[in-house]
Amino acid sequence: MSNDEIFAAAYREHYWAVSRYVARRLDGRTSEVEEVVAEVFTVAWRRRGDLPGAPLPWLYGVARNCLANAIRGQGRRRRLVDRLGNDEAAHGRQVVDSPDTERPGAWVHDVLARLSEGDREVLRLTAWEELDVDEVAVALGCGRRAAAMRLHRARRRLRAEIDRERPGATLTKEHGHG
């Protein structure tokens, strides 16, 4: 198979998985999701000779970089708008939530928000994208042992944050097993 055919197969097979990956990280902002996904596959096209046999974790790694670039760009745009005095508050468009707008399980997002971006990403790769440690290593661009250690540490920090947030939510250890 030629590099073009390999790229086409990867695009057909993984477009929606990459779209879901990006959408979850951009909280579903559709126009931005489409832009980032387009950038991911543009990079993949340019680097189609580098596509591995199992391209999805590699595509997630490319998506991570494209998301980082998009987020940096958003920050630059936000700072420019703030300097121009054209923010939502200046135009009276701020939205005030009612006291009962908290979604069920919102505390989980609060707990995750207190973790570092690196911890959140390794947890999302395993929980949302259902990658195993070898695939996480590819997506993060590190070795298997480093990925396993990052995951272990992120889970430990997540557990500590959950215990801090919800003291009653600690899992009971049955029969001395952890």
XYZ file of C-alpha atoms in Angstrom:
178
model
C 0.000 0.000 0.000
C 1.260 3.475 -0.839
C 1.596 6.228 1.775
C -1.421 7.933 0.193
C -3.520 4.781 0.574
C -2.312 4.314 4.166
C -3.309 7.914 4.936
C -6.713 7.483 3.270
C -7.388 4.332 5.293
C -6.334 6.034 8.536
C -8.558 9.013 7.724
C -11.595 6.823 6.974
C -11.057 4.593 9.980
C -10.145 7.189 12.614
C -11.746 10.506 11.623
C -14.608 10.184 14.111
C -12.388 8.958 16.960
C -10.088 11.970 16.475
C -13.142 14.263 16.259
C -14.505 12.897 19.555
C -11.061 13.251 21.160
C -10.859 16.915 20.150
C -14.522 17.673 20.942
C -14.209 16.367 24.491
C -11.225 18.619 25.095
C -12.844 21.685 23.528
C -16.150 21.031 25.291
C -17.967 20.577 21.980
C -17.267 24.035 20.458
C -18.098 22.781 16.963
C -16.333 25.309 14.746
C -13.119 25.020 16.759
C -13.358 21.215 16.775
C -13.605 21.135 12.996
C -10.602 23.455 12.656
C -8.421 21.374 14.964
C -9.434 18.061 13.349
C -8.675 19.517 9.926
C -5.247 20.563 11.205
C -4.633 17.070 12.639
C -5.281 15.432 9.295
C -3.308 18.106 7.440
C -0.312 17.251 9.621
C -0.995 13.538 9.113
C -1.111 14.069 5.343
C 2.196 15.942 5.372
C 3.734 13.214 7.541
C 1.929 10.263 5.921
C 5.239 8.466 5.533
C 5.505 8.428 9.354
C 2.064 6.882 9.972
C 2.524 3.727 12.081
C 0.627 0.502 11.457
C -1.790 1.360 14.298
C -2.174 5.101 13.646
C -4.829 6.132 16.202
C -2.540 6.750 19.207
C -0.153 8.624 16.889
C -3.076 10.732 15.614
C -4.035 11.492 19.233
C -0.483 12.723 19.780
C -0.788 15.016 16.754
C -4.190 16.171 18.053
C -2.661 17.035 21.442
C -0.152 19.318 19.712
C -2.811 20.902 17.487
C -5.046 21.486 20.536
C -2.161 23.144 22.383
C -1.613 25.472 19.412
C -5.346 26.262 19.198
C -5.559 27.004 22.921
C -2.522 29.282 22.745
C -4.197 31.088 19.834
C -7.409 31.474 21.828
C -5.431 33.018 24.665
C -3.841 35.525 22.293
C -7.261 36.425 20.825
C -8.801 36.763 24.306
C -6.011 39.101 25.440
C -6.469 41.211 22.312
C -10.229 41.463 22.861
C -9.640 42.408 26.507
C -7.204 45.148 25.457
C -9.762 46.462 22.983
C -12.439 46.554 25.699
C -14.762 44.421 23.628
C -15.382 41.643 26.096
C -18.819 40.242 26.933
C -19.099 42.132 30.244
C -18.677 45.456 28.426
C -21.705 44.604 26.316
C -23.864 43.240 29.142
C -23.877 39.703 27.783
C -22.647 37.867 30.828
C -24.691 34.849 31.865
C -25.493 34.258 35.506
C -26.227 30.682 36.478
C -29.096 29.951 38.790
C -28.226 28.120 42.026
C -29.650 24.836 40.728
C -27.715 24.718 37.450
C -24.960 22.429 38.737
C -25.055 19.253 36.688
C -25.067 15.894 38.459
C -21.501 14.753 38.934
C -20.131 18.267 38.368
C -17.887 17.724 41.388
C -15.919 15.236 39.277
C -15.024 18.010 36.827
C -14.023 20.229 39.767
C -11.735 17.478 41.059
C -10.195 16.922 37.617
C -9.680 20.669 37.176
C -7.413 20.685 40.230
C -5.063 18.170 38.587
C -2.279 19.249 36.252
C -2.977 19.215 32.522
C -0.564 16.277 32.187
C -2.473 14.252 34.791
C -5.820 15.088 33.203
C -4.586 14.072 29.759
C -3.180 10.689 30.774
C -6.426 9.930 32.634
C -8.535 11.021 29.631
C -6.476 8.903 27.241
C -7.186 5.802 29.307
C -10.791 6.577 30.309
C -12.219 8.451 27.319
C -10.082 7.104 24.484
C -9.706 3.656 26.110
C -6.015 3.413 25.242
C -3.766 0.874 26.901
C -0.408 1.902 28.366
C 1.503 1.152 25.139
C -0.906 3.349 23.146
C -0.761 6.093 25.788
C 3.025 6.062 25.386
C 2.656 6.663 21.629
C 0.071 9.434 22.132
C 2.267 11.177 24.718
C 5.501 10.577 22.812
C 7.233 8.797 25.676
C 8.303 5.278 26.613
C 5.971 2.621 28.012
C 7.479 2.765 31.506
C 7.158 6.557 31.620
C 3.519 6.328 30.468
C 2.754 3.683 33.100
C 4.362 5.832 35.804
C 2.482 8.965 34.668
C -0.786 7.024 34.757
C -0.050 5.556 38.193
C 0.823 8.967 39.635
C -2.175 10.665 38.007
C -4.514 8.036 39.448
C -2.942 8.465 42.893
C -3.356 12.261 42.737
C -6.925 11.870 41.462
C -7.748 9.575 44.391
C -6.266 12.131 46.828
C -8.372 14.923 45.295
C -11.522 12.773 45.416
C -10.830 11.973 49.069
C -10.389 15.686 49.776
C -13.580 16.616 47.879
C -15.783 13.743 49.026
C -14.433 12.199 52.227
C -17.279 9.666 52.230
C -16.479 8.540 48.698
C -13.363 6.596 49.639
C -13.428 3.010 48.552
C -13.385 0.498 51.333
C -10.561 -1.951 51.214
C -11.986 -5.420 51.490
C -10.032 -8.244 53.070
C -6.840 -6.197 53.144
C -6.603 -5.892 49.334
C -6.166 -2.426 47.771
